PDB file of C-alpha atoms in Angstrom:
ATOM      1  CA  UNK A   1       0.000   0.000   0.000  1.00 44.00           C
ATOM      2  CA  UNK A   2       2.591   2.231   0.986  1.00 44.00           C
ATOM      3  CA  UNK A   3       4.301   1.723  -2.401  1.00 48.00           C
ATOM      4  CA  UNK A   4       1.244   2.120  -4.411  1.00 46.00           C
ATOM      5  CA  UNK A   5       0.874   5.597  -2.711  1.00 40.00           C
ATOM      6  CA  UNK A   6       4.411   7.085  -3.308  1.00 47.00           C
ATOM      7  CA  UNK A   7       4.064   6.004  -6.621  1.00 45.00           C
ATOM      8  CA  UNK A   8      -0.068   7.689  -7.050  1.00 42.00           C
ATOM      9  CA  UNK A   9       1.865  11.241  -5.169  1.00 44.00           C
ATOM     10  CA  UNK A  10       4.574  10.461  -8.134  1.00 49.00           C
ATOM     11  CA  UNK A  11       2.521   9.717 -11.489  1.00 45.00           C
ATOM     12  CA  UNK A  12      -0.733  11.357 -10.551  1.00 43.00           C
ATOM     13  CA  UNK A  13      -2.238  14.365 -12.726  1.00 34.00           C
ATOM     14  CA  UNK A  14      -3.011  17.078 -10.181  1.00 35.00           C
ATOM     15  CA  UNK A  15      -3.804  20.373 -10.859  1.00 34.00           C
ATOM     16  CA  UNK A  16      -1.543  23.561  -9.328  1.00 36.00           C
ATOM     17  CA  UNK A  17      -4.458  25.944  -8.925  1.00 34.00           C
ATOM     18  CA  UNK A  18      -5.841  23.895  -6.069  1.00 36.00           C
ATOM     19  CA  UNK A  19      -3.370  25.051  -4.013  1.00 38.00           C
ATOM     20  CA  UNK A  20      -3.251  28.768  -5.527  1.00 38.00           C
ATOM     21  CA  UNK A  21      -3.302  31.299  -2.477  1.00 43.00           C
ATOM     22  CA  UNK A  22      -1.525  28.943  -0.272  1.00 48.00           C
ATOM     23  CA  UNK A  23       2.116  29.078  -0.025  1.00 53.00           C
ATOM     24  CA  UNK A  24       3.759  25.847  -0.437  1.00 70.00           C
ATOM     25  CA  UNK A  25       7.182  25.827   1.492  1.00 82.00           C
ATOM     26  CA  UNK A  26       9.972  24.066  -0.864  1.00 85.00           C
ATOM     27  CA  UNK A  27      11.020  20.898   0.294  1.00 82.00           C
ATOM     28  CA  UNK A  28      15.203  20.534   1.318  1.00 68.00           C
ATOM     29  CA  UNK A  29      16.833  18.652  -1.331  1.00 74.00           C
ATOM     30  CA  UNK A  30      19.874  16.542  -1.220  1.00 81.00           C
ATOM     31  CA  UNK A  31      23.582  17.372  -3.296  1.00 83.00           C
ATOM     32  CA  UNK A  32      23.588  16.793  -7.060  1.00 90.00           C
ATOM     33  CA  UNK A  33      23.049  13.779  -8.226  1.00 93.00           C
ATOM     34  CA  UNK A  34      26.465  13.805 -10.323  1.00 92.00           C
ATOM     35  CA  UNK A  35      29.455  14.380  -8.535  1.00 86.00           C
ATOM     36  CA  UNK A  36      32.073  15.584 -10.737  1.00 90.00           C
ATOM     37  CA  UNK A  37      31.635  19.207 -12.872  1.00 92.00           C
ATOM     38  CA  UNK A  38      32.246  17.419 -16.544  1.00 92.00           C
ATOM     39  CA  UNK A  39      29.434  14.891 -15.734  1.00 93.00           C
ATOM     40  CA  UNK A  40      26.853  17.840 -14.899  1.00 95.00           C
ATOM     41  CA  UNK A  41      28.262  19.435 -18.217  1.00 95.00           C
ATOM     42  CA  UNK A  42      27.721  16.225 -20.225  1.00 95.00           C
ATOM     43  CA  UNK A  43      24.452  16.125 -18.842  1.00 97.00           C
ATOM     44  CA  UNK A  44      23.444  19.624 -19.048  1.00 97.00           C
ATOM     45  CA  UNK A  45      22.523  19.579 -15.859  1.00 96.00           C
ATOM     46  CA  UNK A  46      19.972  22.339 -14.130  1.00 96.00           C
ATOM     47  CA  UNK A  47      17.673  22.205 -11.345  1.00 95.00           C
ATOM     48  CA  UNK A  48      14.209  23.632 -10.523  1.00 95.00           C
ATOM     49  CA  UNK A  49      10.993  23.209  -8.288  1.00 95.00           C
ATOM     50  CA  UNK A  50       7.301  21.607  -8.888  1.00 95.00           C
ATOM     51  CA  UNK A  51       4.530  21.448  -7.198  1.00 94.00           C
ATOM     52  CA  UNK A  52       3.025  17.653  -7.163  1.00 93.00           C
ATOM     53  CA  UNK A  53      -0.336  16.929  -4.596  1.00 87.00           C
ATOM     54  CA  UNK A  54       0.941  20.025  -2.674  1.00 89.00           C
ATOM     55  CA  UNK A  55       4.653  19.268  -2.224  1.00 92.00           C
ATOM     56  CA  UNK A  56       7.425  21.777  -3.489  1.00 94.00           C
ATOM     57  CA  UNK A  57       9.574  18.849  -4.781  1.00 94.00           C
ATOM     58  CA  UNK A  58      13.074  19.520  -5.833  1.00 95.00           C
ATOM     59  CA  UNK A  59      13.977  18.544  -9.671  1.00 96.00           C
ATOM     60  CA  UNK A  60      17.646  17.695 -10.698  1.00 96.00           C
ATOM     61  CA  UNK A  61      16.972  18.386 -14.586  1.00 97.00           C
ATOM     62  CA  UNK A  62      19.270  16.700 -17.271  1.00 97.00           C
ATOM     63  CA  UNK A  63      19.214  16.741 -21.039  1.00 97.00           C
ATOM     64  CA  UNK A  64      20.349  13.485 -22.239  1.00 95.00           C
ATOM     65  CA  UNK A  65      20.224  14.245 -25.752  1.00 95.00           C
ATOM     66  CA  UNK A  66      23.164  16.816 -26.487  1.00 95.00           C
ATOM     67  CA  UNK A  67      25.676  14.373 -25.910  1.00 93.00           C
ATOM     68  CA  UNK A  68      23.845  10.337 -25.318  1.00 92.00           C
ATOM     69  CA  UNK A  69      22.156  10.815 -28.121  1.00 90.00           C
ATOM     70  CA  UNK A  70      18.935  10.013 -25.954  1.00 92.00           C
ATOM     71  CA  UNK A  71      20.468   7.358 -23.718  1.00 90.00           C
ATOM     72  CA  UNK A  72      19.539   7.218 -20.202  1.00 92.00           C
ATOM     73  CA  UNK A  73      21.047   3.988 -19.145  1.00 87.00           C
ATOM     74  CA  UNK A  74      23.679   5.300 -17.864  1.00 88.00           C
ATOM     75  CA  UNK A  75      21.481   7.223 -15.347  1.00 92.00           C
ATOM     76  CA  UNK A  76      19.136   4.208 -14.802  1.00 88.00           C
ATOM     77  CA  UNK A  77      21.396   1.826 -14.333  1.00 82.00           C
ATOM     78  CA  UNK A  78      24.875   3.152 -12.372  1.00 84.00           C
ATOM     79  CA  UNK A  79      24.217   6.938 -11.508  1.00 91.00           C
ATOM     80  CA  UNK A  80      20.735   6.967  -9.804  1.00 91.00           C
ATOM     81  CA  UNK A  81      21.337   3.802  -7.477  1.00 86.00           C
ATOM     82  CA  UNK A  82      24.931   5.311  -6.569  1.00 85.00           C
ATOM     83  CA  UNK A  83      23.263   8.205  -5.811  1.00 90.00           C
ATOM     84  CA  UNK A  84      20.802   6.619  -3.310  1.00 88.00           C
ATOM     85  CA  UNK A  85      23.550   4.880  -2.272  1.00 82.00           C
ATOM     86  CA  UNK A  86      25.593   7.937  -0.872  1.00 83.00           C
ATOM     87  CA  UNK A  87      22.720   9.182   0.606  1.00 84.00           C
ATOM     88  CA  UNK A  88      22.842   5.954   2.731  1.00 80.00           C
ATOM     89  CA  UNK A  89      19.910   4.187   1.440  1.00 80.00           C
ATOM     90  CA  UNK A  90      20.315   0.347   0.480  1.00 73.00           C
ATOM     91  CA  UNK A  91      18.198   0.370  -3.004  1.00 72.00           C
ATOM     92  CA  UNK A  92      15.544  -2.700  -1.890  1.00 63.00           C
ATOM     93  CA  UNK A  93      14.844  -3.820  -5.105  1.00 63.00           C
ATOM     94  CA  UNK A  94      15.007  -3.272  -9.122  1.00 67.00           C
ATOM     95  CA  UNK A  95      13.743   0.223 -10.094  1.00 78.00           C
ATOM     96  CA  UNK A  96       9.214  -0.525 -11.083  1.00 84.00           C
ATOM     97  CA  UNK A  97       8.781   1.724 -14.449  1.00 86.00           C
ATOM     98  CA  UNK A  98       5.338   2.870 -16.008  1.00 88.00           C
ATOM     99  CA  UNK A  99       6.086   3.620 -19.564  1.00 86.00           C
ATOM    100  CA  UNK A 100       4.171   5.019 -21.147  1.00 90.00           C
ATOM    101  CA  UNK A 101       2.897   7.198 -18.265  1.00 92.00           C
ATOM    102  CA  UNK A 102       0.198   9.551 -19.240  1.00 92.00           C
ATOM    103  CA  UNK A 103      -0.532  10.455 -15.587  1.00 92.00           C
ATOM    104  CA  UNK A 104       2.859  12.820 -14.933  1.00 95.00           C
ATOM    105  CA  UNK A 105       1.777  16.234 -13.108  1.00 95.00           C
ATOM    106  CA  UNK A 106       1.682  18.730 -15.691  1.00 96.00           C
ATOM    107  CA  UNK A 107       3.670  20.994 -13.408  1.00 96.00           C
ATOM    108  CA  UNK A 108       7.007  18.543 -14.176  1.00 97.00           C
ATOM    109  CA  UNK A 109       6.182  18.570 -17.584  1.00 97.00           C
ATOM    110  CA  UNK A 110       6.230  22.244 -17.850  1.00 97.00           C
ATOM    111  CA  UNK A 111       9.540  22.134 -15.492  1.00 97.00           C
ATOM    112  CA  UNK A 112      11.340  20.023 -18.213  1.00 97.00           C
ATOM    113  CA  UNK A 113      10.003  21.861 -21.338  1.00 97.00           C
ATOM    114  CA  UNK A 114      11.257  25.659 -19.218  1.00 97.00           C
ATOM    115  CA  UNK A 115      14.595  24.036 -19.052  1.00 97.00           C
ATOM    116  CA  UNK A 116      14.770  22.072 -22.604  1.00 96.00           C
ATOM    117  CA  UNK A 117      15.213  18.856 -20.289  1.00 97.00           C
ATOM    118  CA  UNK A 118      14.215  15.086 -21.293  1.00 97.00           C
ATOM    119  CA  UNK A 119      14.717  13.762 -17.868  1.00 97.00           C
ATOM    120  CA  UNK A 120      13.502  15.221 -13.898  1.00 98.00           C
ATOM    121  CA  UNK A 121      15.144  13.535 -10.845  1.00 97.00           C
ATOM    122  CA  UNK A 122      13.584  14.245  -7.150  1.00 96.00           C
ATOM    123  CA  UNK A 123      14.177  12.319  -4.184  1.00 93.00           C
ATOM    124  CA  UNK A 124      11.228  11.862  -2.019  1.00 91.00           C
ATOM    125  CA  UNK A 125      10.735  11.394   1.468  1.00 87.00           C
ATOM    126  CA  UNK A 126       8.194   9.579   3.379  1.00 82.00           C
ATOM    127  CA  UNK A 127       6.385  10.136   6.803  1.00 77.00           C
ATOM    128  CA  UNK A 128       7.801   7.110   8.482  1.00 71.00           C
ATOM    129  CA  UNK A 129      11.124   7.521   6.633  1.00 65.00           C
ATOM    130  CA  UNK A 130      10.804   3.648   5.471  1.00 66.00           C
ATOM    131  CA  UNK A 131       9.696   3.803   2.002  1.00 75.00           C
ATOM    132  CA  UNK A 132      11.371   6.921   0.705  1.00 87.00           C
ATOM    133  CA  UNK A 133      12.084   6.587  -3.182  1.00 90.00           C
ATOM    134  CA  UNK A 134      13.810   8.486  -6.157  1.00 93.00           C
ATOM    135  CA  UNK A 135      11.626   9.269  -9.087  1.00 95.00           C
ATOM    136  CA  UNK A 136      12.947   9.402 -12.537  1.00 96.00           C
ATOM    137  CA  UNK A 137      10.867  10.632 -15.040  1.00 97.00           C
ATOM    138  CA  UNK A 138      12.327  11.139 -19.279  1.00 96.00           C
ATOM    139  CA  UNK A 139      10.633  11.731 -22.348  1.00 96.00           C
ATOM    140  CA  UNK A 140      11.490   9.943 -25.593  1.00 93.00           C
ATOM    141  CA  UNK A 141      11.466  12.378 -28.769  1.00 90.00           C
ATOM    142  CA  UNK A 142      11.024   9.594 -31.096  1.00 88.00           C
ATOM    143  CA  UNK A 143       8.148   7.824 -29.893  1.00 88.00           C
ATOM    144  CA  UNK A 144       6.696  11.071 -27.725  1.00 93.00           C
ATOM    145  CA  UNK A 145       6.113   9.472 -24.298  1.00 93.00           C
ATOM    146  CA  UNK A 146       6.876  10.070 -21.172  1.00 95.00           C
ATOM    147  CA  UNK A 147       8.257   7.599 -18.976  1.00 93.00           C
ATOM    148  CA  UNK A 148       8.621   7.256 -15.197  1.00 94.00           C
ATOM    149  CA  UNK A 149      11.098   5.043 -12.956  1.00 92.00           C
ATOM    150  CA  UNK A 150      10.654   4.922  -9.410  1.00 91.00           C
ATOM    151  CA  UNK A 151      13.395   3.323  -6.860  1.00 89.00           C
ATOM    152  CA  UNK A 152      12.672   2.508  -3.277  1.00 84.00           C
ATOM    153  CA  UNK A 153      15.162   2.338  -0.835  1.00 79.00           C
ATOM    154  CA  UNK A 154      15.516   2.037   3.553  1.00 75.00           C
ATOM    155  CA  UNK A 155      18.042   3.311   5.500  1.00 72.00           C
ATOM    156  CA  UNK A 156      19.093  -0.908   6.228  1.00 57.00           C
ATOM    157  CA  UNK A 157      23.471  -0.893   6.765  1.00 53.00           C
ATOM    158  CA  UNK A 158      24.584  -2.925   3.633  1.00 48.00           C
ATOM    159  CA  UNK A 159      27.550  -3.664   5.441  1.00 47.00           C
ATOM    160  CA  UNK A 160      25.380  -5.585   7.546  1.00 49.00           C
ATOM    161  CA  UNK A 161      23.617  -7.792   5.164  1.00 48.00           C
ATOM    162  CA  UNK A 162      25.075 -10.849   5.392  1.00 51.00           C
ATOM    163  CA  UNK A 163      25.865 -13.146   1.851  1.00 50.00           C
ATOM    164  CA  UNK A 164      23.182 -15.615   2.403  1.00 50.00           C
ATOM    165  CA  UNK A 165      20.683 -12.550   2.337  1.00 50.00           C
ATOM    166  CA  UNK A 166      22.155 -11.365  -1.389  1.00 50.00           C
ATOM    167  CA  UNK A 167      20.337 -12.753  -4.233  1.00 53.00           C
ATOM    168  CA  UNK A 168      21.795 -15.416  -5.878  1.00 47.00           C
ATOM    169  CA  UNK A 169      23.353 -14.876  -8.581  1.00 49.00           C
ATOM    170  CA  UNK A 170      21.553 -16.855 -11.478  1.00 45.00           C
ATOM    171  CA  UNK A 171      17.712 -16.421 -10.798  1.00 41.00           C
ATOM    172  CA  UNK A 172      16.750 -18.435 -14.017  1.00 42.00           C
ATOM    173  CA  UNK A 173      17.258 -21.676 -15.823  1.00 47.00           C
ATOM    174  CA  UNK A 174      19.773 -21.211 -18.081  1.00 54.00           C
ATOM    175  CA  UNK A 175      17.742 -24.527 -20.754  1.00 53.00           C
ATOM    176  CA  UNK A 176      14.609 -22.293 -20.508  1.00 69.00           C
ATOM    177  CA  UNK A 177      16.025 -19.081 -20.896  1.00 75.00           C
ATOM    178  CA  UNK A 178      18.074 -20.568 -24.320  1.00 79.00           C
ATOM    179  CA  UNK A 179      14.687 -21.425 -25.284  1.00 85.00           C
ATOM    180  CA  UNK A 180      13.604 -17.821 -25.388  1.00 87.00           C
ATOM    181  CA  UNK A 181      17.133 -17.085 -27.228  1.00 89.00           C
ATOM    182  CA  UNK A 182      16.327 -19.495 -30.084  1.00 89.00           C
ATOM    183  CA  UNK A 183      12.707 -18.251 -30.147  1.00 91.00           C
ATOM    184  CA  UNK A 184      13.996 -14.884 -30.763  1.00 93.00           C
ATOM    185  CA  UNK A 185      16.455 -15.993 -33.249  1.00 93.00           C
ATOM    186  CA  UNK A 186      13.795 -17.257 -35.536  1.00 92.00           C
ATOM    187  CA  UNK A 187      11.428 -14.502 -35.069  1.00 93.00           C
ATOM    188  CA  UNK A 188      14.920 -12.423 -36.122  1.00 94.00           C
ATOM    189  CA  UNK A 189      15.833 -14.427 -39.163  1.00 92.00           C
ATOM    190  CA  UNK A 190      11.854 -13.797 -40.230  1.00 86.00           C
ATOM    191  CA  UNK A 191      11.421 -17.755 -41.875  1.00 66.00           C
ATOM    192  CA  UNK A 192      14.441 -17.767 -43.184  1.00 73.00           C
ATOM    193  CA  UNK A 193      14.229 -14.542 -45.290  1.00 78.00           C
ATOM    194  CA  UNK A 194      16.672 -12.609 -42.809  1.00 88.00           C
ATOM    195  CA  UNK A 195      20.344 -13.351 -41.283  1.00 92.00           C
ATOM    196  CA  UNK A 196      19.950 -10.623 -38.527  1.00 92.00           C
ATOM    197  CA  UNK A 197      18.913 -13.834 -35.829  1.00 93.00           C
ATOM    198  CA  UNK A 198      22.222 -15.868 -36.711  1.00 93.00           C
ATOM    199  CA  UNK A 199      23.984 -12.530 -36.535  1.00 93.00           C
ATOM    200  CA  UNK A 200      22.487 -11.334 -33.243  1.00 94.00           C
ATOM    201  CA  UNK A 201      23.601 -15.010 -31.795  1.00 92.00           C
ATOM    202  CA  UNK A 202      26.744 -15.031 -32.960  1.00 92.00           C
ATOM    203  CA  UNK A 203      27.274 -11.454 -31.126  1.00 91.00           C
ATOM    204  CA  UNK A 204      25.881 -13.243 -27.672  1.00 90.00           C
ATOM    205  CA  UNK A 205      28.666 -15.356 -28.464  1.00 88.00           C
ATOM    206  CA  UNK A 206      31.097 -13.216 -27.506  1.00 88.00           C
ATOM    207  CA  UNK A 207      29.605 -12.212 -24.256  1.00 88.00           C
ATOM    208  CA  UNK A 208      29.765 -16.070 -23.253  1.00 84.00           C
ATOM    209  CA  UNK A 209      32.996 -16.860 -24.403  1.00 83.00           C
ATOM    210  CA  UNK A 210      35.084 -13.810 -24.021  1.00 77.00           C
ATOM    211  CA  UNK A 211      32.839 -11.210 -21.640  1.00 79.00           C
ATOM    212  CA  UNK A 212      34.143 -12.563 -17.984  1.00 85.00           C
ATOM    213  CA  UNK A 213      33.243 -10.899 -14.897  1.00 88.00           C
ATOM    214  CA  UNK A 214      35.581  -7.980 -14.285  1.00 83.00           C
ATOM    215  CA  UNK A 215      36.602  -6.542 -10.289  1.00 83.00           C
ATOM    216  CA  UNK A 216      32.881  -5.958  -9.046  1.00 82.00           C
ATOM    217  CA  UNK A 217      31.191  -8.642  -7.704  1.00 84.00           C
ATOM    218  CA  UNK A 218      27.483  -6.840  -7.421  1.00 81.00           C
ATOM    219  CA  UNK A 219      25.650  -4.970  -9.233  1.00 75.00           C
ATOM    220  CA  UNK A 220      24.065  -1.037  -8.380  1.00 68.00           C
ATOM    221  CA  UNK A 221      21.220  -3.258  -6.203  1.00 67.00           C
ATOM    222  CA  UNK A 222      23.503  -5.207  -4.459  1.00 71.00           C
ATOM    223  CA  UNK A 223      22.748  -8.310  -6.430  1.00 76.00           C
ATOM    224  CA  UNK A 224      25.684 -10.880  -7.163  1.00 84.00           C
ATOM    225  CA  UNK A 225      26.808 -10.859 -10.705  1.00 88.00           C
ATOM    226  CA  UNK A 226      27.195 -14.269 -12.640  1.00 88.00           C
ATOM    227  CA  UNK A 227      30.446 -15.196 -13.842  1.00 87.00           C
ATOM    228  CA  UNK A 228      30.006 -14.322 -17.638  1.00 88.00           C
ATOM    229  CA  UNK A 229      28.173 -11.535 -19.579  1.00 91.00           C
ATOM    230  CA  UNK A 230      26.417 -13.824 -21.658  1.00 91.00           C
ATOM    231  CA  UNK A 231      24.291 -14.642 -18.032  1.00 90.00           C
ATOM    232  CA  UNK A 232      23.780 -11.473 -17.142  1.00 90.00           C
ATOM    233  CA  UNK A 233      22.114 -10.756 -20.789  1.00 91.00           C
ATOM    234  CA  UNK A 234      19.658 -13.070 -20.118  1.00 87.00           C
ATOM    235  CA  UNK A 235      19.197 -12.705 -16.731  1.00 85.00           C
ATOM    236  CA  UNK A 236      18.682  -8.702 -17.365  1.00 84.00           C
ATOM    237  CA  UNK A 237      16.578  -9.237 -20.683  1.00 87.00           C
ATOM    238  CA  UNK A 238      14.430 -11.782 -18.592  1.00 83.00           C
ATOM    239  CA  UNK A 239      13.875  -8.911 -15.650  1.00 81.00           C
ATOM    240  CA  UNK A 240      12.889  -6.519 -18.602  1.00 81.00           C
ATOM    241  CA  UNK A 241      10.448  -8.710 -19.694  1.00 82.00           C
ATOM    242  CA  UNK A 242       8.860  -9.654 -16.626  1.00 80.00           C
ATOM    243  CA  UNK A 243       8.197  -5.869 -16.056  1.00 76.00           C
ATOM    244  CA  UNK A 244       6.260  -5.437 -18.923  1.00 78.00           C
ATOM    245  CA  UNK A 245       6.913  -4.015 -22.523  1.00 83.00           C
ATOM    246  CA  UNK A 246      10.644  -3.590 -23.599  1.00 85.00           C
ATOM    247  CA  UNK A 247      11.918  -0.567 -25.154  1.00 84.00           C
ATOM    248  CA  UNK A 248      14.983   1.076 -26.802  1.00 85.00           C
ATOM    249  CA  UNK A 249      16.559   2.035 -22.771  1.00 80.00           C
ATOM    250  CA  UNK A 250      15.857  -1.182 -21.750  1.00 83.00           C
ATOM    251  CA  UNK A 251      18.127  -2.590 -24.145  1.00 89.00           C
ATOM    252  CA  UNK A 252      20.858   0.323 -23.456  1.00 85.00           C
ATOM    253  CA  UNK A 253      20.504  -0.278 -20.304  1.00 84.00           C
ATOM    254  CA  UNK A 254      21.729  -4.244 -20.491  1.00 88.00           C
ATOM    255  CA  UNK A 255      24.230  -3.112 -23.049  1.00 88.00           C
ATOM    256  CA  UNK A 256      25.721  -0.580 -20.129  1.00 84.00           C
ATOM    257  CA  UNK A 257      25.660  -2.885 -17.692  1.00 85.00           C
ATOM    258  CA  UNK A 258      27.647  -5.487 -19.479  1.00 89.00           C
ATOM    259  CA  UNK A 259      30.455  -3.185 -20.471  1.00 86.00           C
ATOM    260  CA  UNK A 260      30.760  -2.464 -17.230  1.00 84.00           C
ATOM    261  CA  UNK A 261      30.929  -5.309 -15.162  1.00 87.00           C
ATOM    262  CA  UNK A 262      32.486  -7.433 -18.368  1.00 90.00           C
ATOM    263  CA  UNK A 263      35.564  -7.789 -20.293  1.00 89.00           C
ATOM    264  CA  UNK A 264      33.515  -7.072 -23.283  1.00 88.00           C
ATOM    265  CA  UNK A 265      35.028  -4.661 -26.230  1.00 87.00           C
ATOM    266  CA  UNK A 266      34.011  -0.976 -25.084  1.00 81.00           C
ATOM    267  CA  UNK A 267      31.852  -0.857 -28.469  1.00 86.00           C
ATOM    268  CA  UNK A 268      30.144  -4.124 -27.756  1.00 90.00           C
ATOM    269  CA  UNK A 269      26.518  -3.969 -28.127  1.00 91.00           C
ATOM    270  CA  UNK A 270      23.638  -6.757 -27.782  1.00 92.00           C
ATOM    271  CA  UNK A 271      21.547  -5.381 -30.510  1.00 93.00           C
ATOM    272  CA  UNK A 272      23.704  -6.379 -33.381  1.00 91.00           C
ATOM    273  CA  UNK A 273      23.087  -5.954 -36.162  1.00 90.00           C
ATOM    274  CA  UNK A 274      19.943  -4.007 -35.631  1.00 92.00           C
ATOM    275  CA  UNK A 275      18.434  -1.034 -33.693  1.00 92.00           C
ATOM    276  CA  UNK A 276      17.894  -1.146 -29.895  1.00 90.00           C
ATOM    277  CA  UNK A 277      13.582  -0.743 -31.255  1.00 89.00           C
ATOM    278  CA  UNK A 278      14.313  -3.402 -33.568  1.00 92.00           C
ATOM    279  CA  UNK A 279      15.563  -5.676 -30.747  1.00 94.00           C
ATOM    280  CA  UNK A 280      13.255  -4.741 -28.685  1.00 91.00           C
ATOM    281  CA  UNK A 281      10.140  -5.063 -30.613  1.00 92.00           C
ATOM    282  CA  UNK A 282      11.126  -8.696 -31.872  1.00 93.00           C
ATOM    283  CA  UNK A 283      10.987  -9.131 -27.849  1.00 92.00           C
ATOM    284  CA  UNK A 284       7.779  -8.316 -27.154  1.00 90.00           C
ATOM    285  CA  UNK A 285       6.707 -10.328 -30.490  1.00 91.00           C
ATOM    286  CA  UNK A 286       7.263 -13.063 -28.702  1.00 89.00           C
ATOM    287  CA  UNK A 287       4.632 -13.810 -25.594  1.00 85.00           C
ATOM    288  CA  UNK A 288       5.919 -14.081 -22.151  1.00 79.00           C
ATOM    289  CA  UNK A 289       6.319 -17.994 -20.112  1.00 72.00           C
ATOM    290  CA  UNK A 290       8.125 -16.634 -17.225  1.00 61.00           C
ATOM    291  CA  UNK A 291      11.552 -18.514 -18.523  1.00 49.00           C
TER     292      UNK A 291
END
């Protein structure tokens, strides 16, 4: 319940004139969420204020088309959770996403158009201090939606979480999960009238035989890594999946993740030879058994 809430004061349409006449104190906002002046620069980083169900919430605003070319992965995947992280929060689980979410207040949509931003960061805090949450919300230019990520997190010590509490680190069956691979292959190769499926396998390839696990042991969440990238492709695509719809960031955010934690080439990319949309359309093409 108390998740469904944070995430109705998040998403929900509410109108600012309600609360016209009534001053609405700004709420205190943590440090940036980059650290270092050339990331804020890459980003384009600004800031600014919104008024959602009453509260003055504190935007960190980011333009992630100047110089990702639209790729917010990056800030999905490493820079968000870190973030939490240094605030002291342990992030409790995988980030839930509504996309497309035609609910966002139009006050943050007017915040990001002001400041020619595709993305809004706040941090917000609960009553009882046990559910507080980051909400991320970006538009996409190319398919015009907006889209809205929201990560929970407590105050718990990692330190103090003993190994037997961390996930494990496979959470499928690698036979089933193959399954899905070759189902996508042939949906790829289109009856035979294609080569992109063969190509796209022979690219996974790589991340199982040459894409071992580098230094880090865990992921952002806290989550043991498996011992080769090809694993954590599936294991990442599966998570996607089991969310809902895939899209374009879902698939840059796998690719980020496995040149990060793998001794994959620095260009290496799972949606070869294709788009990211490509990719991820032939996903959803393909219904969903829980592999």
């Amino acid at each position: 319940m108390k998740k469904q809430f944070a995430l109705i004061c998040c998403l929900t349409l509410f109108s600012v004139s309600l609360f016209a006449g009534k001053p609405v104190s700004k709420e205190p906002s943590p440090l940036s969420v980059l650290e270092s002046e050339e990331e804020k620069k890459s980003w384009c980083e600004t800031d600014g204020y919104a008024i959602v169900l009453g509260r003055n919430l504190h935007y960190w605003l980011y333009d992630s088309y100047l110089y990702h070319d639209g790729d917010i992965s990056e800030l999905i995947n490493e820079i968000v959770p870190k973030w939490f992280q240094s605030m002291d929060y342990f992030v409790v689980d995988d980030y839930e996403v509504s996309s497309p979410n035609k609910n966002l207040a139009d006050s943050v949509k007017k915040l990001m158009l002001d400041n020619d931003s595709d993305v809004s960061i706040t941090f917000v805090k609960t009553e009882d201090g046990k559910s507080d949450y980051i909400c991320v919300n970006s538009y996409d230019d190319d398919a015009k939606i907006y889209s809205t990520y929201i990560f929970y997190g407590t105050k718990a010590d990692r330190a103090k979480i003993s190994p037997a509490e961390k996930k494990v680190k496979t959470s499928h069956d690698n036979g089933n999960a193959e399954e899905f691979i070759k189902e996508l292959v042939k949906v790829l190769n289109k009856n035979g009238k294609s080569t992109n499926g063969d190509k796209f396998y022979e690219n996974l390839k790589i991340a199982k035989n040459a894409g071992k696990l580098g230094t880090k042991t865990e992921d952002s969440y806290g989550d043991l890594l498996p011992d080769n990238a090809y694993d954590y492709i599936i294991r990442y695509i599966q998570k996607c999946r089991s969310k809902g719809p895939v899209n374009k960031y879902s698939i840059r955010a796998i690719t980020h993740g496995t040149r990060a934690y793998y001794n994959v080439p620095q260009n290496y990319k799972i949606a070869v030879p294709m788009s990211d949309s490509s990719l991820a359309d032939a996903m959803n093409s393909i219904p969903y058994k829980n592999y």
